[in-house]
PDB file of C-alpha atoms in Angstrom:
ATOM      1  CA  MET R   1      -2.631 -47.915  73.452  1.00 42.00           C
ATOM      2  CA  LYS R   2      -2.693 -44.177  72.772  1.00 47.00           C
ATOM      3  CA  ILE R   3      -3.571 -42.317  75.947  1.00 43.00           C
ATOM      4  CA  GLY R   4      -2.463 -38.872  74.748  1.00 48.00           C
ATOM      5  CA  PRO R   5      -5.511 -37.939  72.617  1.00 51.00           C
ATOM      6  CA  ALA R   6      -7.929 -39.190  75.274  1.00 48.00           C
ATOM      7  CA  ILE R   7      -6.350 -36.974  77.916  1.00 49.00           C
ATOM      8  CA  ARG R   8      -5.787 -33.916  75.750  1.00 53.00           C
ATOM      9  CA  THR R   9      -9.343 -33.693  74.449  1.00 55.00           C
ATOM     10  CA  ARG R  10     -10.551 -33.393  78.041  1.00 55.00           C
ATOM     11  CA  LEU R  11      -8.337 -30.413  78.833  1.00 55.00           C
ATOM     12  CA  GLY R  12     -10.345 -27.878  76.850  1.00 57.00           C
ATOM     13  CA  LYS R  13      -8.890 -24.371  77.066  1.00 58.00           C
ATOM     14  CA  TYR R  14      -6.023 -25.697  79.152  1.00 51.00           C
ATOM     15  CA  GLU R  15      -4.750 -27.992  76.417  1.00 60.00           C
ATOM     16  CA  ILE R  16      -2.264 -25.545  74.877  1.00 57.00           C
ATOM     17  CA  PRO R  17      -0.617 -24.455  78.163  1.00 59.00           C
ATOM     18  CA  ALA R  18      -0.567 -28.075  79.313  1.00 55.00           C
ATOM     19  CA  ALA R  19       1.056 -29.211  76.051  1.00 60.00           C
ATOM     20  CA  ASP R  20       3.624 -26.401  76.270  1.00 60.00           C
ATOM     21  CA  ALA R  21       4.447 -27.262  79.891  1.00 59.00           C
ATOM     22  CA  TYR R  22       4.829 -30.949  79.033  1.00 55.00           C
ATOM     23  CA  ARG R  23       7.144 -30.260  76.085  1.00 61.00           C
ATOM     24  CA  SER R  24       9.262 -27.779  78.040  1.00 63.00           C
ATOM     25  CA  PHE R  25      10.495 -30.587  80.271  1.00 62.00           C
ATOM     26  CA  PHE R  26      12.162 -32.155  77.230  1.00 73.00           C
ATOM     27  CA  ILE R  27      12.757 -29.353  74.711  1.00 88.00           C
ATOM     28  CA  ASN R  28      12.473 -25.597  74.429  1.00 91.00           C
ATOM     29  CA  LEU R  29      10.660 -25.028  71.132  1.00 94.00           C
ATOM     30  CA  GLU R  30      11.416 -21.309  71.233  1.00 95.00           C
ATOM     31  CA  ASP R  31      15.151 -22.038  71.402  1.00 95.00           C
ATOM     32  CA  CYS R  32      14.824 -24.577  68.606  1.00 96.00           C
ATOM     33  CA  ALA R  33      13.021 -22.099  66.358  1.00 97.00           C
ATOM     34  CA  GLU R  34      15.545 -19.382  67.227  1.00 97.00           C
ATOM     35  CA  LEU R  35      18.431 -21.689  66.317  1.00 97.00           C
ATOM     36  CA  VAL R  36      16.890 -22.666  62.989  1.00 98.00           C
ATOM     37  CA  SER R  37      16.131 -19.059  62.046  1.00 97.00           C
ATOM     38  CA  SER R  38      19.689 -18.014  62.902  1.00 97.00           C
ATOM     39  CA  LEU R  39      21.142 -20.630  60.555  1.00 96.00           C
ATOM     40  CA  TRP R  40      19.229 -20.287  57.300  1.00 96.00           C
ATOM     41  CA  PRO R  41      17.017 -17.702  55.604  1.00 95.00           C
ATOM     42  CA  ALA R  42      13.842 -19.131  54.112  1.00 98.00           C
ATOM     43  CA  LYS R  43      10.761 -17.979  52.230  1.00 98.00           C
ATOM     44  CA  ARG R  44       9.155 -21.427  52.012  1.00 98.00           C
ATOM     45  CA  ILE R  45       9.294 -23.834  54.953  1.00 98.00           C
ATOM     46  CA  LEU R  46       7.995 -27.400  55.127  1.00 98.00           C
ATOM     47  CA  GLU R  47       7.689 -29.368  58.350  1.00 98.00           C
ATOM     48  CA  VAL R  48       7.332 -33.117  57.864  1.00 98.00           C
ATOM     49  CA  GLY R  49       5.538 -34.576  60.879  1.00 97.00           C
ATOM     50  CA  CYS R  50       4.219 -31.227  62.076  1.00 97.00           C
ATOM     51  CA  GLY R  51       1.963 -32.625  64.784  1.00 92.00           C
ATOM     52  CA  ASP R  52      -0.327 -30.060  66.371  1.00 93.00           C
ATOM     53  CA  GLY R  53       1.414 -27.081  64.725  1.00 95.00           C
ATOM     54  CA  SER R  54       3.114 -25.712  67.843  1.00 94.00           C
ATOM     55  CA  PHE R  55       6.563 -25.592  66.257  1.00 96.00           C
ATOM     56  CA  GLY R  56       5.207 -24.171  63.016  1.00 97.00           C
ATOM     57  CA  GLN R  57       3.697 -21.265  64.948  1.00 96.00           C
ATOM     58  CA  ARG R  58       7.053 -20.519  66.528  1.00 96.00           C
ATOM     59  CA  LEU R  59       8.833 -20.750  63.187  1.00 98.00           C
ATOM     60  CA  LEU R  60       6.560 -18.158  61.599  1.00 98.00           C
ATOM     61  CA  ASP R  61       7.230 -15.829  64.542  1.00 97.00           C
ATOM     62  CA  ARG R  62      10.908 -15.907  63.546  1.00 97.00           C
ATOM     63  CA  PHE R  63      10.517 -16.034  59.767  1.00 98.00           C
ATOM     64  CA  PRO R  64       8.207 -13.027  59.238  1.00 96.00           C
ATOM     65  CA  ASP R  65       8.344 -13.264  55.432  1.00 96.00           C
ATOM     66  CA  ALA R  66       8.018 -17.034  55.109  1.00 98.00           C
ATOM     67  CA  TYR R  67       5.149 -19.313  54.098  1.00 98.00           C
ATOM     68  CA  TYR R  68       4.831 -22.547  56.073  1.00 98.00           C
ATOM     69  CA  VAL R  69       3.418 -25.944  55.134  1.00 98.00           C
ATOM     70  CA  GLY R  70       2.945 -28.667  57.716  1.00 98.00           C
ATOM     71  CA  ILE R  71       2.195 -32.288  56.844  1.00 98.00           C
ATOM     72  CA  ASP R  72       1.470 -35.169  59.183  1.00 97.00           C
ATOM     73  CA  ILE R  73      -0.249 -38.548  59.034  1.00 95.00           C
ATOM     74  CA  SER R  74      -2.413 -37.623  62.033  1.00 90.00           C
ATOM     75  CA  GLU R  75      -6.063 -36.799  61.454  1.00 89.00           C
ATOM     76  CA  ALA R  76      -5.903 -33.122  62.420  1.00 90.00           C
ATOM     77  CA  PRO R  77      -2.425 -31.690  61.885  1.00 96.00           C
ATOM     78  CA  GLY R  78      -1.995 -28.125  63.046  1.00 95.00           C
ATOM     79  CA  ARG R  79      -5.043 -28.159  65.306  1.00 91.00           C
ATOM     80  CA  LEU R  80      -3.285 -26.113  68.015  1.00 91.00           C
ATOM     81  CA  PHE R  81      -1.747 -23.624  65.577  1.00 95.00           C
ATOM     82  CA  ARG R  82      -2.593 -20.073  66.658  1.00 93.00           C
ATOM     83  CA  GLY R  83      -0.356 -18.146  64.265  1.00 93.00           C
ATOM     84  CA  ASP R  84      -1.014 -16.237  61.047  1.00 95.00           C
ATOM     85  CA  GLU R  85      -3.281 -18.582  59.081  1.00 96.00           C
ATOM     86  CA  SER R  86      -2.696 -16.612  55.876  1.00 98.00           C
ATOM     87  CA  ARG R  87       0.911 -17.844  55.913  1.00 98.00           C
ATOM     88  CA  ALA R  88       0.326 -21.480  56.831  1.00 98.00           C
ATOM     89  CA  GLU R  89      -1.409 -24.605  55.604  1.00 98.00           C
ATOM     90  CA  PHE R  90      -1.668 -28.125  56.971  1.00 98.00           C
ATOM     91  CA  HIS R  91      -2.276 -31.441  55.224  1.00 98.00           C
ATOM     92  CA  SER R  92      -3.015 -34.889  56.615  1.00 98.00           C
ATOM     93  CA  LEU R  93      -0.934 -37.153  54.390  1.00 97.00           C
ATOM     94  CA  PRO R  94       2.485 -38.842  54.272  1.00 97.00           C
ATOM     95  CA  SER R  95       5.505 -37.257  52.627  1.00 98.00           C
ATOM     96  CA  SER R  96       5.300 -39.580  49.610  1.00 98.00           C
ATOM     97  CA  GLU R  97       1.765 -38.470  48.793  1.00 98.00           C
ATOM     98  CA  TYR R  98       2.604 -34.826  49.305  1.00 98.00           C
ATOM     99  CA  LEU R  99       5.630 -35.199  47.008  1.00 98.00           C
ATOM    100  CA  ALA R 100       3.319 -36.697  44.370  1.00 98.00           C
ATOM    101  CA  THR R 101       1.370 -33.421  44.261  1.00 97.00           C
ATOM    102  CA  ASP R 102       4.516 -31.850  42.758  1.00 97.00           C
ATOM    103  CA  PRO R 103       4.772 -28.882  45.139  1.00 97.00           C
ATOM    104  CA  GLU R 104       7.218 -26.032  44.598  1.00 97.00           C
ATOM    105  CA  PRO R 105      10.467 -26.999  46.373  1.00 98.00           C
ATOM    106  CA  PHE R 106      11.145 -25.536  49.796  1.00 98.00           C
ATOM    107  CA  ASP R 107      14.093 -23.459  51.006  1.00 98.00           C
ATOM    108  CA  LEU R 108      13.969 -25.284  54.339  1.00 98.00           C
ATOM    109  CA  VAL R 109      12.534 -28.680  55.286  1.00 98.00           C
ATOM    110  CA  LEU R 110      12.375 -29.765  58.928  1.00 98.00           C
ATOM    111  CA  VAL R 111      11.846 -33.164  60.526  1.00 98.00           C
ATOM    112  CA  VAL R 112      11.502 -32.612  64.270  1.00 97.00           C
ATOM    113  CA  ASP R 113      11.233 -35.595  66.627  1.00 95.00           C
ATOM    114  CA  VAL R 114       9.717 -37.758  63.917  1.00 96.00           C
ATOM    115  CA  LEU R 115      12.243 -40.399  62.866  1.00 97.00           C
ATOM    116  CA  HIS R 116      12.158 -42.282  66.168  1.00 95.00           C
ATOM    117  CA  HIS R 117       8.459 -42.921  65.499  1.00 93.00           C
ATOM    118  CA  VAL R 118       9.175 -44.282  62.002  1.00 96.00           C
ATOM    119  CA  PRO R 119       9.954 -48.001  61.504  1.00 94.00           C
ATOM    120  CA  HIS R 120      13.606 -48.618  60.579  1.00 95.00           C
ATOM    121  CA  GLU R 121      12.748 -49.902  57.111  1.00 96.00           C
ATOM    122  CA  LEU R 122      10.855 -46.706  56.213  1.00 97.00           C
ATOM    123  CA  ARG R 123      13.344 -44.096  57.377  1.00 98.00           C
ATOM    124  CA  GLU R 124      15.451 -43.969  54.238  1.00 98.00           C
ATOM    125  CA  ALA R 125      12.383 -43.462  52.033  1.00 98.00           C
ATOM    126  CA  LEU R 126      11.184 -40.640  54.276  1.00 98.00           C
ATOM    127  CA  MET R 127      14.539 -38.892  54.109  1.00 98.00           C
ATOM    128  CA  GLN R 128      14.657 -39.330  50.343  1.00 98.00           C
ATOM    129  CA  ASP R 129      11.311 -37.535  50.183  1.00 98.00           C
ATOM    130  CA  VAL R 130      12.691 -34.776  52.412  1.00 98.00           C
ATOM    131  CA  ARG R 131      15.624 -34.264  50.063  1.00 98.00           C
ATOM    132  CA  LYS R 132      13.403 -34.180  46.972  1.00 98.00           C
ATOM    133  CA  LEU R 133      11.182 -31.582  48.618  1.00 98.00           C
ATOM    134  CA  THR R 134      14.192 -29.351  49.330  1.00 98.00           C
ATOM    135  CA  ALA R 135      15.200 -26.860  46.656  1.00 98.00           C
ATOM    136  CA  PRO R 136      18.735 -27.194  45.224  1.00 97.00           C
ATOM    137  CA  GLY R 137      20.943 -25.053  47.443  1.00 97.00           C
ATOM    138  CA  GLY R 138      18.314 -25.180  50.183  1.00 98.00           C
ATOM    139  CA  HIS R 139      18.606 -26.903  53.549  1.00 98.00           C
ATOM    140  CA  TYR R 140      16.927 -29.681  55.472  1.00 98.00           C
ATOM    141  CA  ALA R 141      17.346 -30.478  59.141  1.00 98.00           C
ATOM    142  CA  VAL R 142      16.565 -33.384  61.432  1.00 98.00           C
ATOM    143  CA  LYS R 143      16.047 -32.895  65.147  1.00 98.00           C
ATOM    144  CA  GLU R 144      16.236 -36.058  67.247  1.00 97.00           C
ATOM    145  CA  TRP R 145      16.758 -37.307  70.799  1.00 95.00           C
ATOM    146  CA  GLN R 146      20.042 -38.987  71.816  1.00 96.00           C
ATOM    147  CA  PRO R 147      19.389 -42.154  73.858  1.00 93.00           C
ATOM    148  CA  THR R 148      21.299 -42.195  77.159  1.00 90.00           C
ATOM    149  CA  ARG R 149      21.217 -44.074  80.435  1.00 86.00           C
ATOM    150  CA  THR R 150      19.533 -41.228  82.294  1.00 82.00           C
ATOM    151  CA  VAL R 151      16.225 -40.562  83.992  1.00 73.00           C
ATOM    152  CA  SER R 152      15.388 -37.854  81.435  1.00 78.00           C
ATOM    153  CA  HIS R 153      15.867 -40.318  78.574  1.00 77.00           C
ATOM    154  CA  TRP R 154      13.623 -42.949  80.087  1.00 69.00           C
ATOM    155  CA  ALA R 155      11.030 -40.279  80.856  1.00 72.00           C
ATOM    156  CA  ALA R 156      11.152 -39.188  77.199  1.00 75.00           C
ATOM    157  CA  TYR R 157      10.872 -42.786  76.012  1.00 69.00           C
ATOM    158  CA  ALA R 158       7.932 -43.521  78.317  1.00 73.00           C
ATOM    159  CA  ALA R 159       6.140 -40.336  77.297  1.00 71.00           C
ATOM    160  CA  ASP R 160       6.488 -41.104  73.597  1.00 74.00           C
ATOM    161  CA  ARG R 161       5.697 -44.784  73.967  1.00 69.00           C
ATOM    162  CA  PHE R 162       2.592 -44.550  76.102  1.00 65.00           C
ATOM    163  CA  ILE R 163       1.179 -41.195  75.034  1.00 67.00           C
ATOM    164  CA  THR R 164       1.460 -41.848  71.287  1.00 70.00           C
ATOM    165  CA  GLY R 165       1.208 -45.633  71.371  1.00 66.00           C
ATOM    166  CA  ASP R 166       4.033 -45.883  68.816  1.00 76.00           C
ATOM    167  CA  ARG R 167       6.958 -48.263  69.024  1.00 83.00           C
ATOM    168  CA  ILE R 168       9.793 -45.854  69.766  1.00 87.00           C
ATOM    169  CA  SER R 169      13.394 -46.315  68.622  1.00 92.00           C
ATOM    170  CA  HIS R 170      15.588 -43.329  69.414  1.00 93.00           C
ATOM    171  CA  LEU R 171      18.571 -42.716  67.160  1.00 94.00           C
ATOM    172  CA  ASP R 172      22.176 -42.273  68.214  1.00 97.00           C
ATOM    173  CA  MET R 173      23.518 -39.083  66.636  1.00 98.00           C
ATOM    174  CA  GLU R 174      26.646 -40.605  65.109  1.00 97.00           C
ATOM    175  CA  LEU R 175      24.671 -43.500  63.673  1.00 97.00           C
ATOM    176  CA  LEU R 176      22.080 -41.167  62.171  1.00 98.00           C
ATOM    177  CA  LYS R 177      24.796 -38.981  60.645  1.00 98.00           C
ATOM    178  CA  SER R 178      26.292 -42.070  59.018  1.00 97.00           C
ATOM    179  CA  GLN R 179      22.902 -43.253  57.754  1.00 97.00           C
ATOM    180  CA  ILE R 180      21.920 -39.896  56.236  1.00 98.00           C
ATOM    181  CA  SER R 181      25.309 -39.609  54.580  1.00 96.00           C
ATOM    182  CA  GLY R 182      24.851 -43.041  53.028  1.00 97.00           C
ATOM    183  CA  TRP R 183      21.245 -42.447  52.006  1.00 97.00           C
ATOM    184  CA  LEU R 184      21.525 -38.939  50.599  1.00 98.00           C
ATOM    185  CA  GLY R 185      25.175 -37.924  50.284  1.00 96.00           C
ATOM    186  CA  ASP R 186      24.655 -34.229  51.094  1.00 97.00           C
ATOM    187  CA  GLU R 187      26.968 -32.014  53.114  1.00 93.00           C
ATOM    188  CA  LEU R 188      26.407 -31.820  56.864  1.00 97.00           C
ATOM    189  CA  VAL R 189      26.674 -28.095  57.612  1.00 97.00           C
ATOM    190  CA  ILE R 190      25.640 -27.913  61.257  1.00 97.00           C
ATOM    191  CA  GLU R 191      25.188 -30.065  64.313  1.00 97.00           C
ATOM    192  CA  ALA R 192      23.843 -28.471  67.463  1.00 97.00           C
ATOM    193  CA  ARG R 193      22.265 -29.168  70.830  1.00 97.00           C
ATOM    194  CA  ILE R 194      19.001 -27.652  72.006  1.00 95.00           C
ATOM    195  CA  PRO R 195      18.097 -26.855  75.653  1.00 92.00           C
ATOM    196  CA  PRO R 196      17.153 -27.899  78.199  1.00 88.00           C
ATOM    197  CA  ARG R 197      18.471 -31.454  77.569  1.00 88.00           C
ATOM    198  CA  ARG R 198      21.675 -32.280  75.756  1.00 91.00           C
ATOM    199  CA  ASN R 199      19.803 -35.276  74.381  1.00 95.00           C
ATOM    200  CA  ASN R 200      18.249 -32.869  71.870  1.00 96.00           C
ATOM    201  CA  TYR R 201      20.429 -32.692  68.772  1.00 98.00           C
ATOM    202  CA  LEU R 202      19.905 -31.122  65.373  1.00 98.00           C
ATOM    203  CA  LEU R 203      21.656 -32.081  62.135  1.00 98.00           C
ATOM    204  CA  GLY R 204      21.464 -29.655  59.220  1.00 98.00           C
ATOM    205  CA  TYR R 205      22.280 -30.409  55.589  1.00 98.00           C
ATOM    206  CA  ARG R 206      22.669 -28.413  52.406  1.00 98.00           C
ATOM    207  CA  ARG R 207      21.209 -29.986  49.301  1.00 97.00           C
TER     208      ARG R 207
END
């Protein structure tokens, strides 16, 4: 059962601050955007699984010359985006369908806290799409949550499981590195942790 949408639609004008406060317990999106912008220049950015657009807004704050595209299978991706709408667009469709539209490749493609929502048998196909959407010489990055035997991990699992209603399967960093290497074969150029929890890890690749 998805309880997240039912709660959030009742918050009205308080939805954005409430969503920001909730996320800040697990991840600092400002720090994540700052890290990404410090690693790679980009004029075209794609976020696969963009959700409500909160991270996209923060990315455009740090990439002042970039154009951003967010895609998500939810019904209203980007609905909380409050950034420059002339530099952003959102589409409700999976990566395979977006790839079929033959878009111009992107300098940077991001997959942030998405894979643990994706069934095991579909993850390779998703990452293949991510690679195809990345321009040669460009970069793609995956941000995920390291499972641990800690209260913060079980809080993160419970939040994802019961707010989204999805069957959650968090990915061990070393296992994911091995899988991406086997699926795609590209060079891992960065691995980093993102505050406030060391569970947050980011893997960056150069196509």
